[in-house]
PDB file of C-alpha atoms in Angstrom:
ATOM      1  CA  UNK A 917      12.035   6.052  20.811  1.00  0.00           C
ATOM      2  CA  UNK A 918      12.113   7.615  17.386  1.00  0.00           C
ATOM      3  CA  UNK A 919      15.003   5.473  16.162  1.00  0.00           C
ATOM      4  CA  UNK A 920      13.247   2.244  17.151  1.00  0.00           C
ATOM      5  CA  UNK A 921       9.992   3.246  15.515  1.00  0.00           C
ATOM      6  CA  UNK A 922      11.798   4.533  12.448  1.00  0.00           C
ATOM      7  CA  UNK A 923      13.449   1.143  12.081  1.00  0.00           C
ATOM      8  CA  UNK A 924      10.107  -0.622  12.413  1.00  0.00           C
ATOM      9  CA  UNK A 925       8.521   1.679   9.871  1.00  0.00           C
ATOM     10  CA  UNK A 926      11.375   1.338   7.421  1.00  0.00           C
ATOM     11  CA  UNK A 927      10.805  -2.407   7.523  1.00  0.00           C
ATOM     12  CA  UNK A 928       7.208  -1.948   6.475  1.00  0.00           C
ATOM     13  CA  UNK A 929       5.466  -0.869   3.289  1.00  0.00           C
ATOM     14  CA  UNK A 930       8.587   0.563   1.690  1.00  0.00           C
ATOM     15  CA  UNK A 931      10.915  -2.348   2.418  1.00  0.00           C
ATOM     16  CA  UNK A 932      12.459  -3.776  -0.725  1.00  0.00           C
ATOM     17  CA  UNK A 933      13.125  -7.482  -0.985  1.00  0.00           C
ATOM     18  CA  UNK A 934      14.751  -9.515  -3.711  1.00  0.00           C
ATOM     19  CA  UNK A 935      15.446  -8.579  -7.280  1.00  0.00           C
ATOM     20  CA  UNK A 936      12.842  -9.049  -9.992  1.00  0.00           C
ATOM     21  CA  UNK A 937      10.972 -12.350  -9.947  1.00  0.00           C
ATOM     22  CA  UNK A 938      13.082 -15.332 -10.881  1.00  0.00           C
ATOM     23  CA  UNK A 939      11.114 -18.510 -10.170  1.00  0.00           C
ATOM     24  CA  UNK A 940       7.785 -18.576  -8.380  1.00  0.00           C
ATOM     25  CA  UNK A 941       7.676 -20.344  -5.049  1.00  0.00           C
ATOM     26  CA  UNK A 942       5.171 -23.105  -4.348  1.00  0.00           C
ATOM     27  CA  UNK A 943       1.951 -23.047  -2.364  1.00  0.00           C
ATOM     28  CA  UNK A 944       3.799 -25.054   0.290  1.00  0.00           C
ATOM     29  CA  UNK A 945       6.412 -22.299   0.540  1.00  0.00           C
ATOM     30  CA  UNK A 946       3.725 -19.650   1.121  1.00  0.00           C
ATOM     31  CA  UNK A 947       2.048 -21.926   3.685  1.00  0.00           C
ATOM     32  CA  UNK A 948       5.397 -22.284   5.464  1.00  0.00           C
ATOM     33  CA  UNK A 949       5.800 -18.491   5.577  1.00  0.00           C
ATOM     34  CA  UNK A 950       2.320 -18.132   7.054  1.00  0.00           C
ATOM     35  CA  UNK A 951       3.105 -20.814   9.624  1.00  0.00           C
ATOM     36  CA  UNK A 952       6.303 -18.959  10.557  1.00  0.00           C
ATOM     37  CA  UNK A 953       4.294 -15.740  10.938  1.00  0.00           C
ATOM     38  CA  UNK A 954       1.779 -17.499  13.195  1.00  0.00           C
ATOM     39  CA  UNK A 955       4.564 -18.941  15.332  1.00  0.00           C
ATOM     40  CA  UNK A 956       6.431 -15.627  15.591  1.00  0.00           C
ATOM     41  CA  UNK A 957       3.323 -13.745  16.703  1.00  0.00           C
ATOM     42  CA  UNK A 958       1.547 -16.316  18.884  1.00  0.00           C
ATOM     43  CA  UNK A 959       1.139 -15.012  22.417  1.00  0.00           C
ATOM     44  CA  UNK A 960       3.354 -11.994  21.721  1.00  0.00           C
ATOM     45  CA  UNK A 961       0.562  -9.420  21.760  1.00  0.00           C
ATOM     46  CA  UNK A 962       0.751  -8.232  18.169  1.00  0.00           C
ATOM     47  CA  UNK A 963      -2.174  -6.215  16.911  1.00  0.00           C
ATOM     48  CA  UNK A 964      -4.157  -6.964  13.746  1.00  0.00           C
ATOM     49  CA  UNK A 965      -2.111  -7.234  10.583  1.00  0.00           C
ATOM     50  CA  UNK A 966      -2.399  -6.093   6.959  1.00  0.00           C
ATOM     51  CA  UNK A 967      -3.057  -6.675   4.076  1.00  0.00           C
ATOM     52  CA  UNK A 968      -6.203  -8.769   4.111  1.00  0.00           C
ATOM     53  CA  UNK A 969      -9.140 -10.024   2.060  1.00  0.00           C
ATOM     54  CA  UNK A 970     -11.627  -7.174   2.434  1.00  0.00           C
ATOM     55  CA  UNK A 971     -14.581  -9.523   1.960  1.00  0.00           C
ATOM     56  CA  UNK A 972     -13.676 -11.371   5.164  1.00  0.00           C
ATOM     57  CA  UNK A 973     -15.391  -9.419   7.923  1.00  0.00           C
ATOM     58  CA  UNK A 974     -14.389 -11.627  10.839  1.00  0.00           C
ATOM     59  CA  UNK A 975     -11.240 -11.676  12.930  1.00  0.00           C
ATOM     60  CA  UNK A 976     -10.141 -12.904  16.353  1.00  0.00           C
ATOM     61  CA  UNK A 977      -7.395 -10.426  17.211  1.00  0.00           C
ATOM     62  CA  UNK A 978      -8.093  -8.969  20.658  1.00  0.00           C
ATOM     63  CA  UNK A 979      -5.802  -5.936  20.416  1.00  0.00           C
ATOM     64  CA  UNK A 980      -7.757  -2.717  19.998  1.00  0.00           C
ATOM     65  CA  UNK A 981      -6.688   0.865  19.355  1.00  0.00           C
ATOM     66  CA  UNK A 982      -8.443   4.119  18.625  1.00  0.00           C
ATOM     67  CA  UNK A 983      -9.410   4.813  15.036  1.00  0.00           C
ATOM     68  CA  UNK A 984      -7.261   7.578  13.587  1.00  0.00           C
ATOM     69  CA  UNK A 985      -8.967  10.868  12.683  1.00  0.00           C
ATOM     70  CA  UNK A 986     -10.163  11.534   9.155  1.00  0.00           C
ATOM     71  CA  UNK A 987      -7.214  12.007   6.811  1.00  0.00           C
ATOM     72  CA  UNK A 988      -8.273  15.628   6.296  1.00  0.00           C
ATOM     73  CA  UNK A 989      -7.477  16.208   9.974  1.00  0.00           C
ATOM     74  CA  UNK A 990      -3.994  14.680   9.758  1.00  0.00           C
ATOM     75  CA  UNK A 991      -0.736  15.460   7.979  1.00  0.00           C
ATOM     76  CA  UNK A 992       0.116  13.599   4.793  1.00  0.00           C
ATOM     77  CA  UNK A 993       3.607  12.280   5.444  1.00  0.00           C
ATOM     78  CA  UNK A 994       4.406   9.787   2.677  1.00  0.00           C
ATOM     79  CA  UNK A 995       3.150   8.459  -0.651  1.00  0.00           C
ATOM     80  CA  UNK A 996       4.384   5.213  -2.186  1.00  0.00           C
ATOM     81  CA  UNK A 997       2.925   2.343  -4.181  1.00  0.00           C
ATOM     82  CA  UNK A 998       3.206  -1.427  -4.540  1.00  0.00           C
ATOM     83  CA  UNK A 999       3.219  -3.376  -7.801  1.00  0.00           C
ATOM     84  CA  UNK A1000      -0.060  -5.317  -7.735  1.00  0.00           C
ATOM     85  CA  UNK A1001      -2.585  -4.697  -4.994  1.00  0.00           C
ATOM     86  CA  UNK A1002      -1.647  -5.947  -1.543  1.00  0.00           C
ATOM     87  CA  UNK A1003      -5.291  -6.107  -0.481  1.00  0.00           C
ATOM     88  CA  UNK A1004      -7.861  -8.398  -2.103  1.00  0.00           C
ATOM     89  CA  UNK A1005     -11.342  -7.054  -2.707  1.00  0.00           C
ATOM     90  CA  UNK A1006     -13.596  -4.854  -4.788  1.00  0.00           C
ATOM     91  CA  UNK A1007     -12.343  -4.813  -8.385  1.00  0.00           C
ATOM     92  CA  UNK A1008      -8.971  -6.396  -7.567  1.00  0.00           C
ATOM     93  CA  UNK A1009      -9.426 -10.057  -6.670  1.00  0.00           C
ATOM     94  CA  UNK A1010      -7.431 -11.798  -9.416  1.00  0.00           C
ATOM     95  CA  UNK A1011      -4.383 -13.443  -7.834  1.00  0.00           C
ATOM     96  CA  UNK A1012      -1.187 -12.903  -9.824  1.00  0.00           C
ATOM     97  CA  UNK A1013       0.605 -15.900  -8.279  1.00  0.00           C
ATOM     98  CA  UNK A1014       2.991 -16.679  -5.452  1.00  0.00           C
ATOM     99  CA  UNK A1015       5.866 -14.720  -6.907  1.00  0.00           C
ATOM    100  CA  UNK A1016       9.332 -15.171  -5.463  1.00  0.00           C
ATOM    101  CA  UNK A1017       8.194 -15.316  -1.827  1.00  0.00           C
ATOM    102  CA  UNK A1018       9.946 -12.002  -1.180  1.00  0.00           C
ATOM    103  CA  UNK A1019       7.401  -9.532  -2.489  1.00  0.00           C
ATOM    104  CA  UNK A1020       7.888  -9.697  -6.255  1.00  0.00           C
ATOM    105  CA  UNK A1021       5.348 -11.133  -8.677  1.00  0.00           C
ATOM    106  CA  UNK A1022       2.529 -11.580  -6.191  1.00  0.00           C
ATOM    107  CA  UNK A1023      -0.578  -9.746  -5.038  1.00  0.00           C
ATOM    108  CA  UNK A1024      -3.828  -8.998  -6.864  1.00  0.00           C
ATOM    109  CA  UNK A1025      -4.626  -7.307 -10.152  1.00  0.00           C
ATOM    110  CA  UNK A1026      -7.523  -5.437 -11.708  1.00  0.00           C
ATOM    111  CA  UNK A1027     -10.360  -7.799 -12.613  1.00  0.00           C
ATOM    112  CA  UNK A1028     -11.637  -5.764 -15.559  1.00  0.00           C
ATOM    113  CA  UNK A1029     -10.668  -5.701 -19.206  1.00  0.00           C
ATOM    114  CA  UNK A1030      -8.675  -3.078 -21.079  1.00  0.00           C
ATOM    115  CA  UNK A1031      -8.693  -2.116 -24.737  1.00  0.00           C
ATOM    116  CA  UNK A1032      -5.943  -2.955 -27.174  1.00  0.00           C
ATOM    117  CA  UNK A1033      -5.025   0.717 -27.294  1.00  0.00           C
ATOM    118  CA  UNK A1034      -4.793   0.974 -23.504  1.00  0.00           C
ATOM    119  CA  UNK A1035      -2.482  -2.049 -23.469  1.00  0.00           C
ATOM    120  CA  UNK A1036      -0.261  -0.847 -26.309  1.00  0.00           C
ATOM    121  CA  UNK A1037       3.457  -1.057 -25.426  1.00  0.00           C
ATOM    122  CA  UNK A1038       4.805   2.128 -23.900  1.00  0.00           C
ATOM    123  CA  UNK A1039       7.943   3.633 -25.410  1.00  0.00           C
ATOM    124  CA  UNK A1040       9.934   3.943 -22.237  1.00  0.00           C
ATOM    125  CA  UNK A1041      11.092   2.142 -19.126  1.00  0.00           C
ATOM    126  CA  UNK A1042       8.978   3.103 -16.136  1.00  0.00           C
ATOM    127  CA  UNK A1043       9.990   2.502 -12.542  1.00  0.00           C
ATOM    128  CA  UNK A1044      12.733  -0.020 -13.163  1.00  0.00           C
ATOM    129  CA  UNK A1045      13.875  -1.408  -9.818  1.00  0.00           C
ATOM    130  CA  UNK A1046      14.082  -4.452  -7.607  1.00  0.00           C
ATOM    131  CA  UNK A1047      10.713  -5.702  -8.838  1.00  0.00           C
ATOM    132  CA  UNK A1048      11.203  -5.088 -12.535  1.00  0.00           C
ATOM    133  CA  UNK A1049       9.520  -2.216 -14.355  1.00  0.00           C
ATOM    134  CA  UNK A1050       5.955  -1.135 -14.991  1.00  0.00           C
ATOM    135  CA  UNK A1051       3.962  -1.839 -18.153  1.00  0.00           C
ATOM    136  CA  UNK A1052       0.498  -0.901 -19.438  1.00  0.00           C
ATOM    137  CA  UNK A1053      -2.010  -3.241 -17.797  1.00  0.00           C
ATOM    138  CA  UNK A1054      -0.119  -3.435 -14.509  1.00  0.00           C
ATOM    139  CA  UNK A1055      -1.972  -2.845 -11.248  1.00  0.00           C
ATOM    140  CA  UNK A1056      -0.568  -0.745  -8.417  1.00  0.00           C
ATOM    141  CA  UNK A1057      -1.834  -0.019  -4.909  1.00  0.00           C
ATOM    142  CA  UNK A1058      -1.059   3.527  -3.825  1.00  0.00           C
ATOM    143  CA  UNK A1059      -0.721   4.338  -0.130  1.00  0.00           C
ATOM    144  CA  UNK A1060      -1.340   7.890   1.057  1.00  0.00           C
ATOM    145  CA  UNK A1061       0.105   7.724   4.584  1.00  0.00           C
ATOM    146  CA  UNK A1062      -1.103  10.233   7.185  1.00  0.00           C
ATOM    147  CA  UNK A1063       0.064  10.991  10.708  1.00  0.00           C
ATOM    148  CA  UNK A1064      -1.042  13.029  13.707  1.00  0.00           C
ATOM    149  CA  UNK A1065       2.551  14.211  14.114  1.00  0.00           C
ATOM    150  CA  UNK A1066       3.572  17.683  12.951  1.00  0.00           C
ATOM    151  CA  UNK A1067       5.786  16.755  10.009  1.00  0.00           C
ATOM    152  CA  UNK A1068       6.696  17.626   6.455  1.00  0.00           C
ATOM    153  CA  UNK A1069       6.066  14.984   3.758  1.00  0.00           C
ATOM    154  CA  UNK A1070       9.192  13.133   2.759  1.00  0.00           C
ATOM    155  CA  UNK A1071      10.953   9.868   1.919  1.00  0.00           C
ATOM    156  CA  UNK A1072      10.193   6.651   3.825  1.00  0.00           C
ATOM    157  CA  UNK A1073       7.648   6.106   6.541  1.00  0.00           C
ATOM    158  CA  UNK A1074      10.145   7.588   8.983  1.00  0.00           C
ATOM    159  CA  UNK A1075       8.794  10.930   7.718  1.00  0.00           C
ATOM    160  CA  UNK A1076       5.602  10.142   9.642  1.00  0.00           C
ATOM    161  CA  UNK A1077       7.384  10.543  13.008  1.00  0.00           C
ATOM    162  CA  UNK A1078       8.663  13.554  14.869  1.00  0.00           C
ATOM    163  CA  UNK A1079      10.828  14.251  17.893  1.00  0.00           C
ATOM    164  CA  UNK A1080       7.750  15.603  19.651  1.00  0.00           C
ATOM    165  CA  UNK A1081       5.509  12.575  18.976  1.00  0.00           C
ATOM    166  CA  UNK A1082       7.204   9.197  18.714  1.00  0.00           C
ATOM    167  CA  UNK A1083       3.985   7.196  18.613  1.00  0.00           C
ATOM    168  CA  UNK A1084       1.578   9.122  16.369  1.00  0.00           C
ATOM    169  CA  UNK A1085      -1.688   7.755  15.061  1.00  0.00           C
ATOM    170  CA  UNK A1086      -1.283   6.528  11.494  1.00  0.00           C
ATOM    171  CA  UNK A1087      -3.846   6.264   8.714  1.00  0.00           C
ATOM    172  CA  UNK A1088      -3.468   4.981   5.162  1.00  0.00           C
ATOM    173  CA  UNK A1089      -5.834   5.992   2.405  1.00  0.00           C
ATOM    174  CA  UNK A1090      -5.365   3.246  -0.202  1.00  0.00           C
ATOM    175  CA  UNK A1091      -6.320   3.495  -3.873  1.00  0.00           C
ATOM    176  CA  UNK A1092      -5.743   0.839  -6.535  1.00  0.00           C
ATOM    177  CA  UNK A1093      -4.891   1.967 -10.068  1.00  0.00           C
ATOM    178  CA  UNK A1094      -4.401   0.162 -13.370  1.00  0.00           C
ATOM    179  CA  UNK A1095      -1.811   1.614 -15.741  1.00  0.00           C
ATOM    180  CA  UNK A1096      -2.889   2.361 -19.304  1.00  0.00           C
ATOM    181  CA  UNK A1097      -1.139   3.812 -22.334  1.00  0.00           C
ATOM    182  CA  UNK A1098      -3.623   6.643 -22.606  1.00  0.00           C
ATOM    183  CA  UNK A1099      -2.730  10.248 -21.868  1.00  0.00           C
ATOM    184  CA  UNK A1100      -6.444  11.008 -21.429  1.00  0.00           C
ATOM    185  CA  UNK A1101      -6.598   8.765 -18.359  1.00  0.00           C
ATOM    186  CA  UNK A1102      -6.101  10.142 -14.852  1.00  0.00           C
ATOM    187  CA  UNK A1103      -2.907  12.146 -14.393  1.00  0.00           C
ATOM    188  CA  UNK A1104      -0.926  10.472 -11.609  1.00  0.00           C
ATOM    189  CA  UNK A1105       0.924  13.671 -10.773  1.00  0.00           C
ATOM    190  CA  UNK A1106      -2.440  15.235  -9.933  1.00  0.00           C
ATOM    191  CA  UNK A1107      -3.525  12.218  -7.863  1.00  0.00           C
ATOM    192  CA  UNK A1108      -0.284  12.496  -5.872  1.00  0.00           C
ATOM    193  CA  UNK A1109      -0.130  16.296  -5.687  1.00  0.00           C
ATOM    194  CA  UNK A1110       0.715  17.692  -2.246  1.00  0.00           C
ATOM    195  CA  UNK A1111      -0.334  21.065  -0.864  1.00  0.00           C
ATOM    196  CA  UNK A1112      -1.064  22.696   2.475  1.00  0.00           C
ATOM    197  CA  UNK A1113      -4.770  22.937   3.279  1.00  0.00           C
ATOM    198  CA  UNK A1114      -5.859  24.581   6.514  1.00  0.00           C
ATOM    199  CA  UNK A1115      -2.352  24.265   7.911  1.00  0.00           C
ATOM    200  CA  UNK A1116      -2.096  20.534   7.154  1.00  0.00           C
ATOM    201  CA  UNK A1117      -0.201  18.742   4.393  1.00  0.00           C
ATOM    202  CA  UNK A1118      -2.780  17.077   2.171  1.00  0.00           C
ATOM    203  CA  UNK A1119      -3.164  15.205  -1.128  1.00  0.00           C
ATOM    204  CA  UNK A1120      -6.260  16.883  -2.602  1.00  0.00           C
ATOM    205  CA  UNK A1121      -6.163  14.543  -5.608  1.00  0.00           C
ATOM    206  CA  UNK A1122      -7.146  11.444  -3.615  1.00  0.00           C
ATOM    207  CA  UNK A1123     -10.019   9.934  -5.640  1.00  0.00           C
ATOM    208  CA  UNK A1124     -13.437  10.488  -4.117  1.00  0.00           C
ATOM    209  CA  UNK A1125     -15.518   8.517  -6.635  1.00  0.00           C
ATOM    210  CA  UNK A1126     -14.169   4.978  -6.236  1.00  0.00           C
ATOM    211  CA  UNK A1127     -16.726   3.565  -3.843  1.00  0.00           C
ATOM    212  CA  UNK A1128     -17.201   3.722  -0.089  1.00  0.00           C
ATOM    213  CA  UNK A1129     -13.815   3.032   1.549  1.00  0.00           C
ATOM    214  CA  UNK A1130     -13.548  -0.100   3.680  1.00  0.00           C
ATOM    215  CA  UNK A1131     -12.232   0.851   7.128  1.00  0.00           C
ATOM    216  CA  UNK A1132     -10.400  -1.540   9.412  1.00  0.00           C
ATOM    217  CA  UNK A1133      -7.593  -1.565  12.004  1.00  0.00           C
ATOM    218  CA  UNK A1134      -4.374  -3.186  10.826  1.00  0.00           C
ATOM    219  CA  UNK A1135      -0.641  -2.679  10.488  1.00  0.00           C
ATOM    220  CA  UNK A1136       2.065  -1.588   8.103  1.00  0.00           C
ATOM    221  CA  UNK A1137       2.707  -3.971   5.227  1.00  0.00           C
ATOM    222  CA  UNK A1138       5.550  -5.022   2.942  1.00  0.00           C
ATOM    223  CA  UNK A1139       7.265  -8.389   2.330  1.00  0.00           C
ATOM    224  CA  UNK A1140       9.661  -8.068   5.281  1.00  0.00           C
ATOM    225  CA  UNK A1141       6.656  -9.034   7.405  1.00  0.00           C
ATOM    226  CA  UNK A1142       5.885 -12.299   5.605  1.00  0.00           C
ATOM    227  CA  UNK A1143       7.304 -14.177   8.590  1.00  0.00           C
ATOM    228  CA  UNK A1144       7.269 -11.492  11.289  1.00  0.00           C
ATOM    229  CA  UNK A1145       4.560  -9.321  12.802  1.00  0.00           C
ATOM    230  CA  UNK A1146       4.405  -5.600  12.176  1.00  0.00           C
ATOM    231  CA  UNK A1147       4.380  -3.681  15.495  1.00  0.00           C
ATOM    232  CA  UNK A1148       2.734  -0.534  14.096  1.00  0.00           C
ATOM    233  CA  UNK A1149      -0.989   0.244  14.418  1.00  0.00           C
ATOM    234  CA  UNK A1150      -2.611   1.668  11.291  1.00  0.00           C
ATOM    235  CA  UNK A1151      -6.165   2.691  10.468  1.00  0.00           C
ATOM    236  CA  UNK A1152      -6.812   1.550   6.890  1.00  0.00           C
ATOM    237  CA  UNK A1153      -9.247   3.082   4.415  1.00  0.00           C
ATOM    238  CA  UNK A1154      -9.256   1.052   1.188  1.00  0.00           C
ATOM    239  CA  UNK A1155     -11.303   2.110  -1.817  1.00  0.00           C
ATOM    240  CA  UNK A1156     -12.947  -0.828  -3.648  1.00  0.00           C
ATOM    241  CA  UNK A1157     -12.991   0.535  -7.208  1.00  0.00           C
ATOM    242  CA  UNK A1158     -10.011   0.825  -9.550  1.00  0.00           C
ATOM    243  CA  UNK A1159      -9.005   3.931 -11.526  1.00  0.00           C
ATOM    244  CA  UNK A1160      -7.227   3.919 -14.882  1.00  0.00           C
ATOM    245  CA  UNK A1161      -4.113   6.089 -14.755  1.00  0.00           C
ATOM    246  CA  UNK A1162      -1.767   7.241 -17.521  1.00  0.00           C
ATOM    247  CA  UNK A1163       1.512   5.317 -17.394  1.00  0.00           C
ATOM    248  CA  UNK A1164       3.280   8.372 -18.837  1.00  0.00           C
ATOM    249  CA  UNK A1165       2.161  10.433 -15.835  1.00  0.00           C
ATOM    250  CA  UNK A1166       3.475   7.738 -13.471  1.00  0.00           C
ATOM    251  CA  UNK A1167       6.832   7.981 -15.237  1.00  0.00           C
ATOM    252  CA  UNK A1168       6.771  11.773 -14.788  1.00  0.00           C
ATOM    253  CA  UNK A1169       6.013  11.489 -11.052  1.00  0.00           C
ATOM    254  CA  UNK A1170       8.707   8.899 -10.431  1.00  0.00           C
ATOM    255  CA  UNK A1171      11.267  11.192 -12.043  1.00  0.00           C
ATOM    256  CA  UNK A1172      10.581  13.998  -9.541  1.00  0.00           C
ATOM    257  CA  UNK A1173       8.716  13.707  -6.244  1.00  0.00           C
ATOM    258  CA  UNK A1174       9.382  14.802  -2.662  1.00  0.00           C
ATOM    259  CA  UNK A1175       9.165  11.208  -1.437  1.00  0.00           C
ATOM    260  CA  UNK A1176      12.229  10.067  -3.439  1.00  0.00           C
ATOM    261  CA  UNK A1177      10.133   7.258  -4.926  1.00  0.00           C
ATOM    262  CA  UNK A1178      11.722   5.712  -8.030  1.00  0.00           C
ATOM    263  CA  UNK A1179       9.883   2.405  -8.403  1.00  0.00           C
ATOM    264  CA  UNK A1180       7.144   0.185  -7.021  1.00  0.00           C
ATOM    265  CA  UNK A1181       7.556  -1.721  -3.761  1.00  0.00           C
ATOM    266  CA  UNK A1182       6.922  -5.373  -3.003  1.00  0.00           C
ATOM    267  CA  UNK A1183       3.813  -7.075  -1.675  1.00  0.00           C
ATOM    268  CA  UNK A1184       3.304  -8.795   1.662  1.00  0.00           C
ATOM    269  CA  UNK A1185       1.497 -12.140   1.664  1.00  0.00           C
ATOM    270  CA  UNK A1186      -2.215 -11.781   2.316  1.00  0.00           C
ATOM    271  CA  UNK A1187      -2.786 -12.266   6.048  1.00  0.00           C
ATOM    272  CA  UNK A1188      -5.353 -15.037   6.540  1.00  0.00           C
ATOM    273  CA  UNK A1189      -4.792 -16.206  10.133  1.00  0.00           C
ATOM    274  CA  UNK A1190      -7.937 -15.157  12.112  1.00  0.00           C
ATOM    275  CA  UNK A1191      -5.747 -14.517  15.174  1.00  0.00           C
ATOM    276  CA  UNK A1192      -4.029 -11.741  13.198  1.00  0.00           C
ATOM    277  CA  UNK A1193      -7.170 -10.138  11.770  1.00  0.00           C
ATOM    278  CA  UNK A1194      -9.532  -7.587  13.262  1.00  0.00           C
ATOM    279  CA  UNK A1195     -13.297  -7.687  12.745  1.00  0.00           C
ATOM    280  CA  UNK A1196     -14.546  -5.283  10.048  1.00  0.00           C
ATOM    281  CA  UNK A1197     -17.653  -3.469  11.262  1.00  0.00           C
TER     282      UNK A1197
END
């Protein structure tokens, strides 16, 4: 059981796709991927999928599952982030483009404006990987993944499973950040700090002042699911407001963290098929 679920999880939010963006695909290419997703999931019983437009409150997916407990009652098991926001909503509705069709160069960015100083070039290469590197002005969506399993935080979403519980409840607290060249901005290492609170692994630095989180039932994400359904059930809690974070502190965290994160991950196409969306109450 664990090996099958671990495989499914490893194909989710942390799955890497192609190398950095070469040439953007067309709208027809994205439409073809969405059609392939619809065909692959039709009649198969998949639950609601993620990411989604948070302003769309309707959905026709008939699969239901229990909402996961509050994240303070679960174990933090993994932290990772995607370059550009996977979700659309709140202060991140500006589409960056279709990208390469494999997770790079797509998603949504911060709608606000930044100062010339905040956008000043950073003297360093931050998070260089399959999707390029990070620069001041870039948007990231951070996923704090929680599980009802008794686990220790670690690399990949496989850390959210245990031998004792192969099908734990999963919850993602999502926060969108914009990177700025300003050491006075939020310290990312504090936002991603892990400690044990009341016997549970927690991230006490999760922002609490970025608006009322939007709750909905969905799935794991990542570009490997552009044409295939994710089989995992996830309770999502997405904060609508963006926080400015010091790019230097992101560089520091990427150099040393228990999750073995070295770079940003790719973005799954926004799910728009009503048959794959849950209603948001």
